[in-house]
Coordinates of C-alpha atoms in Angstrom, one line a residue:
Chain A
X1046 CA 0.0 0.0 0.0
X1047 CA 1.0 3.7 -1.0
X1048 CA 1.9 6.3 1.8
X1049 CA -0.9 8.3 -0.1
X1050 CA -3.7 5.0 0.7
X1051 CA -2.7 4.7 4.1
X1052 CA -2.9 8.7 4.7
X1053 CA -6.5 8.6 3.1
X1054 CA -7.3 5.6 5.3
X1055 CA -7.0 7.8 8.2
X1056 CA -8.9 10.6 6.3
X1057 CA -11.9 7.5 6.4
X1058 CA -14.9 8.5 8.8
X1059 CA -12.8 10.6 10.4
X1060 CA -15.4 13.1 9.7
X1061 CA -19.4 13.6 9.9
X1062 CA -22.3 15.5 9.0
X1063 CA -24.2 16.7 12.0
X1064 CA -26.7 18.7 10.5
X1065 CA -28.8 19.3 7.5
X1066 CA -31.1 22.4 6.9
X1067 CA -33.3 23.6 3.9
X1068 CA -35.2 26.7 2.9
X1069 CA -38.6 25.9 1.1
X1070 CA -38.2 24.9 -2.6
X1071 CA -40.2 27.5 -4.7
X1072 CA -40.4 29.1 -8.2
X1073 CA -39.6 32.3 -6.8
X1074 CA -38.2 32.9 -3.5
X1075 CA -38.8 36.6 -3.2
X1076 CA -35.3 37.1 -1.4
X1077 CA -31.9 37.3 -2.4
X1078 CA -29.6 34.3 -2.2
X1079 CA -27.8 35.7 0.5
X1080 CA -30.9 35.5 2.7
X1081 CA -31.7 32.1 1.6
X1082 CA -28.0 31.1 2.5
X1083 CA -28.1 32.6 5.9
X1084 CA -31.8 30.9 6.3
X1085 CA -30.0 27.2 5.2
X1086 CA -27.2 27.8 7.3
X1087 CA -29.5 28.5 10.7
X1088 CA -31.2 25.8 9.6
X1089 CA -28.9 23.3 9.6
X1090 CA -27.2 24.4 12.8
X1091 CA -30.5 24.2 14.9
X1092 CA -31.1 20.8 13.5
X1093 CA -27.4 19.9 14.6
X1094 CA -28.1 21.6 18.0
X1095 CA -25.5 24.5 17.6
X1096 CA -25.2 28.1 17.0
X1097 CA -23.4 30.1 15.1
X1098 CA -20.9 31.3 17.3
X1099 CA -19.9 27.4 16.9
X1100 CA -18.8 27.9 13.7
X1101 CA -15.9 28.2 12.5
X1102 CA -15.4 27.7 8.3
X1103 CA -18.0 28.2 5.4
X1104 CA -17.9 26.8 2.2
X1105 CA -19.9 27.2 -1.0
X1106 CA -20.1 26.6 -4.9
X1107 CA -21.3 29.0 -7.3
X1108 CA -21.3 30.3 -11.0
X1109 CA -21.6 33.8 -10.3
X1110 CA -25.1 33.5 -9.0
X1111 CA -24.6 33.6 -5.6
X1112 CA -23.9 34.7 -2.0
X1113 CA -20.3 34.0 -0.9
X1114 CA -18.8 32.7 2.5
X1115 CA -17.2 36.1 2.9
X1116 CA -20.9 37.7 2.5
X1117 CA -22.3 35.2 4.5
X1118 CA -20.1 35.1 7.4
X1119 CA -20.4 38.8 8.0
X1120 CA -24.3 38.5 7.6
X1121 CA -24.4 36.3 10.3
X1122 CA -21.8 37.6 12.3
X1123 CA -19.2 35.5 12.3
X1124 CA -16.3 37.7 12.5
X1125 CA -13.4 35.1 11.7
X1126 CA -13.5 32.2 9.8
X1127 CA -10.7 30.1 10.2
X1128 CA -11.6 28.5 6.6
X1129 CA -13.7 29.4 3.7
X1130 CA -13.9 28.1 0.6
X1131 CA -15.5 29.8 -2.7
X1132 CA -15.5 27.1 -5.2
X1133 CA -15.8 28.3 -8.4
X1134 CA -18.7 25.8 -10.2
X1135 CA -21.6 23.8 -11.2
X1136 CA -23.3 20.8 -10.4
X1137 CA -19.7 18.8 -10.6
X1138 CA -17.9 20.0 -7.7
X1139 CA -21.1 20.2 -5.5
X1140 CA -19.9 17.3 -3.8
X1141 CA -16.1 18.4 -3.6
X1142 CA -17.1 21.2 -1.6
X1143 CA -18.3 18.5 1.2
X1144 CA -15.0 17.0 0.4
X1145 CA -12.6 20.0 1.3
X1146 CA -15.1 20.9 4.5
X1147 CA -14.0 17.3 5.6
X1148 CA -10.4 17.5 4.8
X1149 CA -10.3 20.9 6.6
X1150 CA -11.6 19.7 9.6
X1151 CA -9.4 16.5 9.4
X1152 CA -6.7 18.1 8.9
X1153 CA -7.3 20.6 12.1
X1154 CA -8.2 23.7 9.9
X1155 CA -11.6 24.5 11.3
X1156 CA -13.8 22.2 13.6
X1157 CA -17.4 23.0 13.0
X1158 CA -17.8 24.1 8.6
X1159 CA -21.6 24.7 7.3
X1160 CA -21.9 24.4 3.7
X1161 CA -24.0 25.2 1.7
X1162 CA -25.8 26.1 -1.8
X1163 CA -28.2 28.8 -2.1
X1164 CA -29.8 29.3 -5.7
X1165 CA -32.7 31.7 -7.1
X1166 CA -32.5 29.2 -9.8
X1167 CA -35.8 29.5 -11.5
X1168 CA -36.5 33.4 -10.8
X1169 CA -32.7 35.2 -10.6
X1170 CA -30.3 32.8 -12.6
X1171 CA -31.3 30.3 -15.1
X1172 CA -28.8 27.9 -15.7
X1173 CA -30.1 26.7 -19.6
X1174 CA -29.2 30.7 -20.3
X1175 CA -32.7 31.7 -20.6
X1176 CA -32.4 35.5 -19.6
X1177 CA -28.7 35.4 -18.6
X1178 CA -27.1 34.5 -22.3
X1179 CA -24.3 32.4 -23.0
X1180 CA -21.9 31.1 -20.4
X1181 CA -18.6 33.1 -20.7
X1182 CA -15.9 30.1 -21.7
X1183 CA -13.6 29.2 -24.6
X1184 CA -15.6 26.4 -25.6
X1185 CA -18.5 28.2 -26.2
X1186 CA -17.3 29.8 -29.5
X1187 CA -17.4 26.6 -31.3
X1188 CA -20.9 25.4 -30.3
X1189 CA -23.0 28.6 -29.3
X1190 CA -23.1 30.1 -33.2
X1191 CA -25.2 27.0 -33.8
X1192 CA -27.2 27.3 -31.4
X1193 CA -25.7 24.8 -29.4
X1194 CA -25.1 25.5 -25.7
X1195 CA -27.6 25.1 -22.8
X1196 CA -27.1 21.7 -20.7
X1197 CA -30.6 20.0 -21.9
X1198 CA -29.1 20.2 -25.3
X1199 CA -25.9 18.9 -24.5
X1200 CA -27.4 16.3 -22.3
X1201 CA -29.7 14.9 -25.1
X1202 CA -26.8 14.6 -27.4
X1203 CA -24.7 12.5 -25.4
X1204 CA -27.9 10.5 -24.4
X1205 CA -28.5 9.9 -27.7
X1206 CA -24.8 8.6 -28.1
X1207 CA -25.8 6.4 -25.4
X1208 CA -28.7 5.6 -26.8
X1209 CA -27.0 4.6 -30.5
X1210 CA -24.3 2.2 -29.1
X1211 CA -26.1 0.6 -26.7
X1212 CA -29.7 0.6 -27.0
X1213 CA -31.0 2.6 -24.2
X1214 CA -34.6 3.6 -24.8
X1215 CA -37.2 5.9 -23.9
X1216 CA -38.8 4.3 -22.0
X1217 CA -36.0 3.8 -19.4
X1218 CA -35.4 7.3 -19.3
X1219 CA -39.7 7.2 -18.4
X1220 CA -39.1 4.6 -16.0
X1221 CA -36.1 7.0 -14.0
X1222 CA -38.8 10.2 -14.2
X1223 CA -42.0 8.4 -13.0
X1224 CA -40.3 6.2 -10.1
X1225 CA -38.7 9.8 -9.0
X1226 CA -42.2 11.4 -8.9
X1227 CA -43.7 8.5 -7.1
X1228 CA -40.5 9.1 -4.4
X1229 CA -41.3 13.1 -4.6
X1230 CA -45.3 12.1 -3.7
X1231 CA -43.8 11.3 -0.1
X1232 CA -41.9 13.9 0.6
X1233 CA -43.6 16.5 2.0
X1234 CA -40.5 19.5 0.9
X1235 CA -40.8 18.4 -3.2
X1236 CA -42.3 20.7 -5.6
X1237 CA -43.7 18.3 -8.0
X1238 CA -46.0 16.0 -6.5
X1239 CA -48.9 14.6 -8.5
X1240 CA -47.9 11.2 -9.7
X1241 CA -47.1 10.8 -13.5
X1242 CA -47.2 7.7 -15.5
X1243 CA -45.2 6.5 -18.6
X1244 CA -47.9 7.8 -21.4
X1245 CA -47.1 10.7 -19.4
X1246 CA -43.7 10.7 -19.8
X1247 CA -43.8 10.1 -23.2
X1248 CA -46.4 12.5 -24.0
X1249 CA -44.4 15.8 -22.2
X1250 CA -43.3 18.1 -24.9
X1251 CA -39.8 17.3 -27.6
X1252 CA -37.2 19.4 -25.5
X1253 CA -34.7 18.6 -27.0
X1254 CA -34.6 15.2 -28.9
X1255 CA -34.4 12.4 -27.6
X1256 CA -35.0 14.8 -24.4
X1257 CA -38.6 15.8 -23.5
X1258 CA -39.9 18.3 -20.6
X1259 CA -39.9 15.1 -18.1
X1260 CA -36.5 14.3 -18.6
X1261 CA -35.3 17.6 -17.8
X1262 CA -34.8 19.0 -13.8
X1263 CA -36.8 21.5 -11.8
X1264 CA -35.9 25.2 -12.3
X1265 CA -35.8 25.8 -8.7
X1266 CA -35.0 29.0 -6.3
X1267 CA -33.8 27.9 -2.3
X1268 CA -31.0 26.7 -0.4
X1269 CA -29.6 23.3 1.3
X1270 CA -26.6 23.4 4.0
X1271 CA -25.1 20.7 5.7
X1272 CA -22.8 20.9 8.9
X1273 CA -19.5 18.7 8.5
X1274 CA -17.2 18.2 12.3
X1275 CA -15.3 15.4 13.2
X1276 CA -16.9 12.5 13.8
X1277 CA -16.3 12.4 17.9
X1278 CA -18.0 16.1 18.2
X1279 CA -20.6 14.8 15.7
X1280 CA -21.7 12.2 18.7
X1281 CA -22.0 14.8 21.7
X1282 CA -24.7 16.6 18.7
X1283 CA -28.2 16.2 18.6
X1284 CA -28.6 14.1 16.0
X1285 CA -27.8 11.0 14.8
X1286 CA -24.0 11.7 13.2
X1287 CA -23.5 10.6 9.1
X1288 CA -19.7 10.1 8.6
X1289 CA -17.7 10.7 5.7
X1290 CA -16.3 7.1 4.6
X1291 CA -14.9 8.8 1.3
X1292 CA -14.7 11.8 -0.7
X1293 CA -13.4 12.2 -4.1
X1294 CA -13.2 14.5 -6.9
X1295 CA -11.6 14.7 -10.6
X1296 CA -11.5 11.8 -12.8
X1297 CA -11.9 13.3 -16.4
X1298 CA -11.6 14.8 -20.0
X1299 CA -13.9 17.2 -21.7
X1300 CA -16.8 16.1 -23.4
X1301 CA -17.3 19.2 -25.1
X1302 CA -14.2 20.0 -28.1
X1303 CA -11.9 18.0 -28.0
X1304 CA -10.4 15.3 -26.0
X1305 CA -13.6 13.0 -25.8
X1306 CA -12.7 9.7 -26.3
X1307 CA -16.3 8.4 -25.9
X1308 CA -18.9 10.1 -25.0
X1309 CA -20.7 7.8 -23.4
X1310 CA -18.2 7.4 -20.5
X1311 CA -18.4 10.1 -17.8
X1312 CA -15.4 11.2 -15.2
X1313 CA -17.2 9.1 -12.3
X1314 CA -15.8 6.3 -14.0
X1315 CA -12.6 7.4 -13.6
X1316 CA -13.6 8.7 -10.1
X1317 CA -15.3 5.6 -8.8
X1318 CA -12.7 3.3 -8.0
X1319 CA -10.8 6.2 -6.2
X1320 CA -14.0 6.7 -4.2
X1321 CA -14.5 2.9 -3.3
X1322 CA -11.0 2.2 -2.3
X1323 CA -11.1 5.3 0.2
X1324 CA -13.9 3.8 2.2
X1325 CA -12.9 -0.2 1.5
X1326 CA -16.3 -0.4 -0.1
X1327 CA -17.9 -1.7 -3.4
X1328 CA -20.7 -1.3 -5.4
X1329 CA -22.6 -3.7 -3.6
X1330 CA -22.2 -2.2 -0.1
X1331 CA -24.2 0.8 -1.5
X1332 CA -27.6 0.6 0.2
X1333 CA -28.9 4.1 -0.9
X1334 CA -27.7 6.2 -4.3
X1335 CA -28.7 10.1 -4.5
X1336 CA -27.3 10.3 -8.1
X1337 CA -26.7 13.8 -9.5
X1338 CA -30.1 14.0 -12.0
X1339 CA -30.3 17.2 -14.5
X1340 CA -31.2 15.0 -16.9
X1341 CA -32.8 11.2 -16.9
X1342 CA -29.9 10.6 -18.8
X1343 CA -27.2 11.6 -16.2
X1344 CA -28.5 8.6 -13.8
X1345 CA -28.5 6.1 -16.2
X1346 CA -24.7 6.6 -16.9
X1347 CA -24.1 7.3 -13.1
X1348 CA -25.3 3.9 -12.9
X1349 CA -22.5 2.3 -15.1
X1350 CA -19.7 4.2 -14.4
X1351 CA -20.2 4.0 -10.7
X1352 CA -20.4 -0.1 -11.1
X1353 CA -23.8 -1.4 -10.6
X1354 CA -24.1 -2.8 -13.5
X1355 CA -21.8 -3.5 -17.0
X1356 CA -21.8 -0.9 -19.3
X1357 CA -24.5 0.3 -21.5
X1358 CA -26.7 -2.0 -19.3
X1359 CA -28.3 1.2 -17.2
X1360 CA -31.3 1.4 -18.8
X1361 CA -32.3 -2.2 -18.2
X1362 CA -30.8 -2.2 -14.8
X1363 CA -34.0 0.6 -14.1
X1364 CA -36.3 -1.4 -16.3
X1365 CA -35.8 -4.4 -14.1
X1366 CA -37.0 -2.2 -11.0
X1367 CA -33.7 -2.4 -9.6
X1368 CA -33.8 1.7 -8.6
X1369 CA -37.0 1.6 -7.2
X1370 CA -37.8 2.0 -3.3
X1371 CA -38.1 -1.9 -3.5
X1372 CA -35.1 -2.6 -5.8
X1373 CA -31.7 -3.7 -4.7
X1374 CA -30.7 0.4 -5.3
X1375 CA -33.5 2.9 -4.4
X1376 CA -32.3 6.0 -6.2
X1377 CA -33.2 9.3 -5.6
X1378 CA -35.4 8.8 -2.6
X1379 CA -36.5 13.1 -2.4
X1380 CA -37.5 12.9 -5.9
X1381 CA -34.2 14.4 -7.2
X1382 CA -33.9 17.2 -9.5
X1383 CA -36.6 16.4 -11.5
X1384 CA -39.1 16.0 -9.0
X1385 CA -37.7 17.3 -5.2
X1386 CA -35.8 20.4 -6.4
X1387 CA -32.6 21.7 -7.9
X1388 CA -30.5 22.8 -5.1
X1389 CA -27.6 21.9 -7.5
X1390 CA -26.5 19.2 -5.4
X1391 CA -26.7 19.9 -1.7
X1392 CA -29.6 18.4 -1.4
X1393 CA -29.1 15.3 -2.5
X1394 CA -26.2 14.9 -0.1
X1395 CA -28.9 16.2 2.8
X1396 CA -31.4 13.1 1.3
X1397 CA -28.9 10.7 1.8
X1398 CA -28.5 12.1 5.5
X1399 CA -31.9 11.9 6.1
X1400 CA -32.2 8.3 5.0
X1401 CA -28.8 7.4 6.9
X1402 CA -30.4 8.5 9.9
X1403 CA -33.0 6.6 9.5
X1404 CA -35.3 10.1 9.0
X1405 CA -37.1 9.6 5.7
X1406 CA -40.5 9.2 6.8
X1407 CA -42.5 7.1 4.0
X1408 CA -40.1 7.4 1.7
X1409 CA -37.2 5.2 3.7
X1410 CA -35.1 3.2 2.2
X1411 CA -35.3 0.0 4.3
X1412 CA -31.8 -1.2 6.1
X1413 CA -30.0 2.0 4.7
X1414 CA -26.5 2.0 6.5
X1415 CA -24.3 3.4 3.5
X1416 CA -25.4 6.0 0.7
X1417 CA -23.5 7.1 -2.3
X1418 CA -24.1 10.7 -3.5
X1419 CA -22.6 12.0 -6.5
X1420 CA -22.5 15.4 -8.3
X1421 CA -22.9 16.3 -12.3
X1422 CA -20.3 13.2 -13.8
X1423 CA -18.4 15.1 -15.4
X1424 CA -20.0 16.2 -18.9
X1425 CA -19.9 19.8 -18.8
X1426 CA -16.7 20.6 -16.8
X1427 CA -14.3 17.7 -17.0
X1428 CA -14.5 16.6 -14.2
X1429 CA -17.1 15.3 -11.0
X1430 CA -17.2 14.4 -7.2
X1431 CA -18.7 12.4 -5.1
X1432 CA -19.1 11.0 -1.4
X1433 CA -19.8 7.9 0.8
X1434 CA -21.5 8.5 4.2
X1435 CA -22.6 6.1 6.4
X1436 CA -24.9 5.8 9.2
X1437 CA -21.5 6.3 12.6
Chain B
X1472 CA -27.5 34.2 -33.8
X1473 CA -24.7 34.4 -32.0
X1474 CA -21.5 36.1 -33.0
X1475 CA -18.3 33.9 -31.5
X1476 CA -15.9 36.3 -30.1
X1477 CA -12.7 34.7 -31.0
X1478 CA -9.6 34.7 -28.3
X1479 CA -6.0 34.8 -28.3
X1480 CA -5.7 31.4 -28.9
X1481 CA -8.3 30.9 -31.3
X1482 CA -8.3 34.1 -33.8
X1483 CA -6.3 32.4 -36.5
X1484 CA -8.4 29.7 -36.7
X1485 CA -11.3 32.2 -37.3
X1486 CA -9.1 34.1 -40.0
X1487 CA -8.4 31.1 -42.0
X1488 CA -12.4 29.5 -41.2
X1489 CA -13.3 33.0 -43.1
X1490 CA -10.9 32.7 -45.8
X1491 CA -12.5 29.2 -46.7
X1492 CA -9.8 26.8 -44.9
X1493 CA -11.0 23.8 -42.5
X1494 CA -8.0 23.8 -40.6
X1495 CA -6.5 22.0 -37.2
X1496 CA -3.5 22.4 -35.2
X1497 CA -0.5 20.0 -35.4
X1498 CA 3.0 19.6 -33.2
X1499 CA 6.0 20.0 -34.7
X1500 CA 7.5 17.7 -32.3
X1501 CA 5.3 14.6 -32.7
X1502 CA 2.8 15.2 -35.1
X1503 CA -0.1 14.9 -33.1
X1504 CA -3.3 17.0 -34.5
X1505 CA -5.8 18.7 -31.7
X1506 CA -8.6 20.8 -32.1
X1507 CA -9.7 23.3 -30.4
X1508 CA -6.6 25.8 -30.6
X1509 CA -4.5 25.6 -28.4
X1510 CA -0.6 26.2 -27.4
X1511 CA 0.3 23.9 -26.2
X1512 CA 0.6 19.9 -27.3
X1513 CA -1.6 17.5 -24.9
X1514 CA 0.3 14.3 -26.0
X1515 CA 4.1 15.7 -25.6
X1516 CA 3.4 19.4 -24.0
X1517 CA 5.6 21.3 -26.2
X1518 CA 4.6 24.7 -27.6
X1519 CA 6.0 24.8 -31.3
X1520 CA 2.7 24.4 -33.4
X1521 CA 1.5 24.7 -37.6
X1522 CA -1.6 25.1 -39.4
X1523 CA -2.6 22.0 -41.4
X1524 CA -5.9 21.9 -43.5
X1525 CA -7.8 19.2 -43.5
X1526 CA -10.2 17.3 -45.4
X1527 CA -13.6 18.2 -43.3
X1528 CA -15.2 14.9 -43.4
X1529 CA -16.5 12.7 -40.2
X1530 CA -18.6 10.3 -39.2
X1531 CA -21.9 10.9 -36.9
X1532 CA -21.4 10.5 -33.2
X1533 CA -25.3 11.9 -32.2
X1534 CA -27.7 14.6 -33.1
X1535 CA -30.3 16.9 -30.9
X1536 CA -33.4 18.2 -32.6
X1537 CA -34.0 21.4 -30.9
X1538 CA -38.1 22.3 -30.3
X1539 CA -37.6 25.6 -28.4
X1540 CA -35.2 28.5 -29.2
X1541 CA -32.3 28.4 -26.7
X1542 CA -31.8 31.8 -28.8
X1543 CA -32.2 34.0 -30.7
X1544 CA -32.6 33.4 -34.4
X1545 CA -33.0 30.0 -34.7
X1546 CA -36.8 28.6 -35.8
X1547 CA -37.3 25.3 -34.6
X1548 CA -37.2 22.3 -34.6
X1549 CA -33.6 22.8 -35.9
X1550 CA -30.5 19.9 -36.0
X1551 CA -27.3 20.2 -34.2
X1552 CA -24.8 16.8 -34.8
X1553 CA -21.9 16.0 -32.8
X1554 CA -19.5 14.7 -35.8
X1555 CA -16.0 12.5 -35.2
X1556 CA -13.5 14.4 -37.9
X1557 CA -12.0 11.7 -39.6
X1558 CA -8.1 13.7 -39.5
X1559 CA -8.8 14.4 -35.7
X1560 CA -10.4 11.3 -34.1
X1561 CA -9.8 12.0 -30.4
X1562 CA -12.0 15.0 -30.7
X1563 CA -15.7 15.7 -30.9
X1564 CA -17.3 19.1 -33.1
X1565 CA -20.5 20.5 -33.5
X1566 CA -22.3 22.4 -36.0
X1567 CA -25.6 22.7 -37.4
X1568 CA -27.4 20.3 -40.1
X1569 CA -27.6 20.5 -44.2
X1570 CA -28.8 17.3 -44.9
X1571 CA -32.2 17.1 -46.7
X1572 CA -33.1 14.2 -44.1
X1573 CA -32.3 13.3 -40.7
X1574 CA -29.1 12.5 -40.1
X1575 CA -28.1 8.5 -39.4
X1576 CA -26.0 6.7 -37.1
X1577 CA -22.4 6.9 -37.8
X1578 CA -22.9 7.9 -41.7
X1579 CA -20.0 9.5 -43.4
X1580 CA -20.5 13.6 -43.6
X1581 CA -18.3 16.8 -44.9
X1582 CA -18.3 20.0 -43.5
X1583 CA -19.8 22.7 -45.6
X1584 CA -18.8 26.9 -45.6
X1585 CA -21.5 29.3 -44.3
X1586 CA -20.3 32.4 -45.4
X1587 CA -22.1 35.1 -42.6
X1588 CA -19.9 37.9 -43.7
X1589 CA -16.7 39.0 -44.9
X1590 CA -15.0 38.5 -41.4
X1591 CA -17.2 35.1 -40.5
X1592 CA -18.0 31.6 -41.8
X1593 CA -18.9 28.6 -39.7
X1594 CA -19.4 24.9 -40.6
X1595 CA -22.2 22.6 -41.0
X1596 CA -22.7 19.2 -41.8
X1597 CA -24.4 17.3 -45.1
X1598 CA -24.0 13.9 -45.7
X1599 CA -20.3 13.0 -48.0
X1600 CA -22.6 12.0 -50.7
X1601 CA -24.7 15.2 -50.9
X1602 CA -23.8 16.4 -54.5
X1603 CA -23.7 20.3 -55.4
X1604 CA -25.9 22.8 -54.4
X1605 CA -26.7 26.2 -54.5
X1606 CA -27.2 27.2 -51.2
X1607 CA -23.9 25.2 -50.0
X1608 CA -20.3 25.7 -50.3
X1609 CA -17.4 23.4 -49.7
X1610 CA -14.0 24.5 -48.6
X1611 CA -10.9 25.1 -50.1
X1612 CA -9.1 21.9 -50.6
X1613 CA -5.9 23.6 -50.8
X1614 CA -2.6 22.7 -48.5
X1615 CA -1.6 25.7 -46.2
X1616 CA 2.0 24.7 -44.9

């Protein structure tokens, strides 16, 4: 074994999450994002039994469209922050941002770190560019002039990729959309509710093909947090602690110009056995996946590249009912993006608390001891992240 | 439509795009071609670079059909394909569809010329076999070393 394995074996559940806390999911939240970040933060504190004067780091992710740890802090009053972090991003490093909380506390750098994710995502900042224009980087001059460049579209291309070389149909993307609805129908904080069926699936409006309305998230304004501390503090808390078995982040190439070997293969290929090996775990020790959703699509390939089935064998992996609350794999337990909300990732991490903890209400997972949660694989920037908690 | 705004690494590419060359980047240390522009070599990391045009022809990796406008000045439903070049395998482009039909997996296509104005052309896609027309134009064929 490496010096580098046997430093990360000490990094394993060495840390926890104590506490998760939400804003309501809306259309349109009325307040800025810096509210809604203070409100998550609170949030997640009181449900972790601690105040703010515990806290000492912040951390966030953002793509210009938010409230930063340095706004934050002094909002709430916390006048020094031993860490902060400001992570420049999407939906991919949603997860690494829970990953760098951990290593900072490991490592001594701050004890008690709230992140969070706070988004007016459907009334400030729409991340498909409607009424904010095209995303400034180099890669957009070669697609945007052909009216190439919001992530349904890019989505739907590679899903047809997928969809070419291995078979994947419709109706498994269906299959993903109305199971996460059914999971949303229980959970009392979703936005979409009302149970859908495949002829509704298939009859939601062309998107863009093979994508249609139902295989595309929530446009969704609100905020998530979580409170990561070491695992022995997480104990004295008042809830039942979540530690961090594993956190990784990287693994890829860009799909977009250039460098794309196949574009049905996402970075959490690359990523996954990385991930396992940190928490000596395998596919088959995952009892509960919160898997990054924008798109039906982006679960399917999740599904594959994180090793729960062969390749090109996600969509009948869902068809057999495997990802259902009955399956071997419930997935997406809140509902997900497309159904819960799209807090861009945070909440999925906070789901996979919830159900950890044994917390879900009708929708538990039954037996749920260890949950995987992953962020965007690795499509749009080239790379992803990811984490293993399990119940301490 | 939207107008790319060409960078310091990229301009070039748009110059010689305008002036009717489909051209990619190759190392003069180990030969390896890459696309987009960029200085540096991914396979050997070295700097020293030169123009070579290629033939534009690829193979067809996927396709969207777009039903709403993601912007302005495009009437739907409109085609975008994701196209293999044949010279630059390891890389993936995108432009806009020519073809008189849908587009089919992995068929054979060349890029054609649109010619916005004096300073801009882009490339689409028609299938190889697509003979003339008037509303398309190939590129040069010529060698730029």
């Amino acid at each position: 074994m490496t010096n580098v394995a046997k430093r990360l074996l000490e990094f394993r559940d060495r840390t926890a999450i104590a506490g998760v806390g939400y804003t309501p999911f809306t259309r349109n939240s009325g307040v800025s994002t810096l509210t809604l970040a203070c409100r998550a933060v609170l949030a997640a504190l009181e449900d972790a039994g601690l105040t703010p004067d515990d806290v000492d780091g912040l951390a966030t992710h953002r793509v210009g469209d938010s409230a930063p740890p340095t706004l934050v802090g002094p909002a709430l009053g916390l006048a020094d922050l031993s860490w902060h972090l400001d992570q420049f991003g999407g939906g991919s490093v949603s997860h690494a941002v829970v990953g760098q909380a951990a290593l900072a506390v490991a490592a001594g750098m701050a004890e008690t770190v709230v992140c969070y994710r706070a988004i007016n995502a459907r009334s400030e900042f729409r991340m498909g560019g409607t009424g904010r224009g095209v995303p400034a980087s180099p890669e957009v001059q070669y697609q945007a002039p052909y009216g190439f460049f919001a992530p349904p579209q890019q989505y739907a291309m590679y899903a047809r990729a997928h969809m070419l070389k291995y078979g994947t149909k419709a109706e498994h993307f269906g299959q993903l959309a109305v199971t996460q609805r059914a999971n949303a129908a229980k959970n009392p904080r979703a936005l979409m509710r009302t149970p859908i069926t495949l002829e509704d699936y298939l009859a939601s409006r062309w998107i863009a093909e093979p994508f249609r309305l139902l295989d595309c998230c929530l446009e969704t304004d609100g905020a998530c947090a979580v409170v990561v501390t070491t695992r022995e503090r997480a104990r004295d808390l008042r809830r039942p602690p979540v530690s961090i078995s594993a956190a990784a982040w990287g693994g890829g190439t860009s799909h977009l110009s250039g460098a794309a070997a196949d574009p049905t293969v996402t970075a959490a290929a690359a990523l996954a056995p990385r991930l396992y090996a940190q928490a000596g775990l395998g596919p088959g020790d995952i009892d509960v996946a919160e898997l990054y959703d924008c798109f039906t699509y982006s679960v399917i390939v999740q599904l594959e590249d994180y090793g729960f089935c062969a390749k090109g064998e996600g969509g009948p992996y869902v068809a057999s009912g495997a990802t259902s609350p009955a399956g071997e794999l419930p997935v997406n337990t809140h509902g997900g993006f497309l159904s819960e909300g799209y807090v861009h990732g945070m909440n999925h991490i906070a789901e996979a608390v919830s159900q950890l903890r044994g917390e879900a209400g009708d929708r538990q997972a039954r037996g749920a001891e260890v949950a995987l949660s992953t962020a965007q694989p690795g499509y749009i920037l080239p790379a992803t992240s990811a984490l293993i908690l399990r119940r301490a | 439509m939207y107008r790319p705004e060409p960078d310091r690494d990229s301009r070039q590419w748009w110059e010689r795009l305008a002036g009717g060359e489909f051209a990619v980047q190759e190392c003069d240390a180990c030969a390896t071609v890459r696309f987009p522009p960029r200085a540096f070599c991914p396979a050997c990391r070295t700097e020293a670079w030169r123009w070579r045009a290629v033939e534009p022809e690829g193979t067809v990796e996927s396709w969207i059909v777009n039903h709403q406008p993601f912007m302005p000045g495009f009437q739907v439903p409109y085609v975008v394909v994701m196209v293999r070049p044949a010279t630059v395998p390891g890389c993936l482009v995108y432009g806009g569809w020519r073809g008189e039909r849908p587009p089919e997996p992995g068929e054979r296509v060349r890029a054609v010329r649109i010619r916005v104005d004096e300073e801009l052309s882009l490339v689409d896609w028609i299938p190889a076999e697509t003979s003339e027309r008037a509303d398309i134009h190939p590129f040069d064929r010529k060698s730029s070393h």
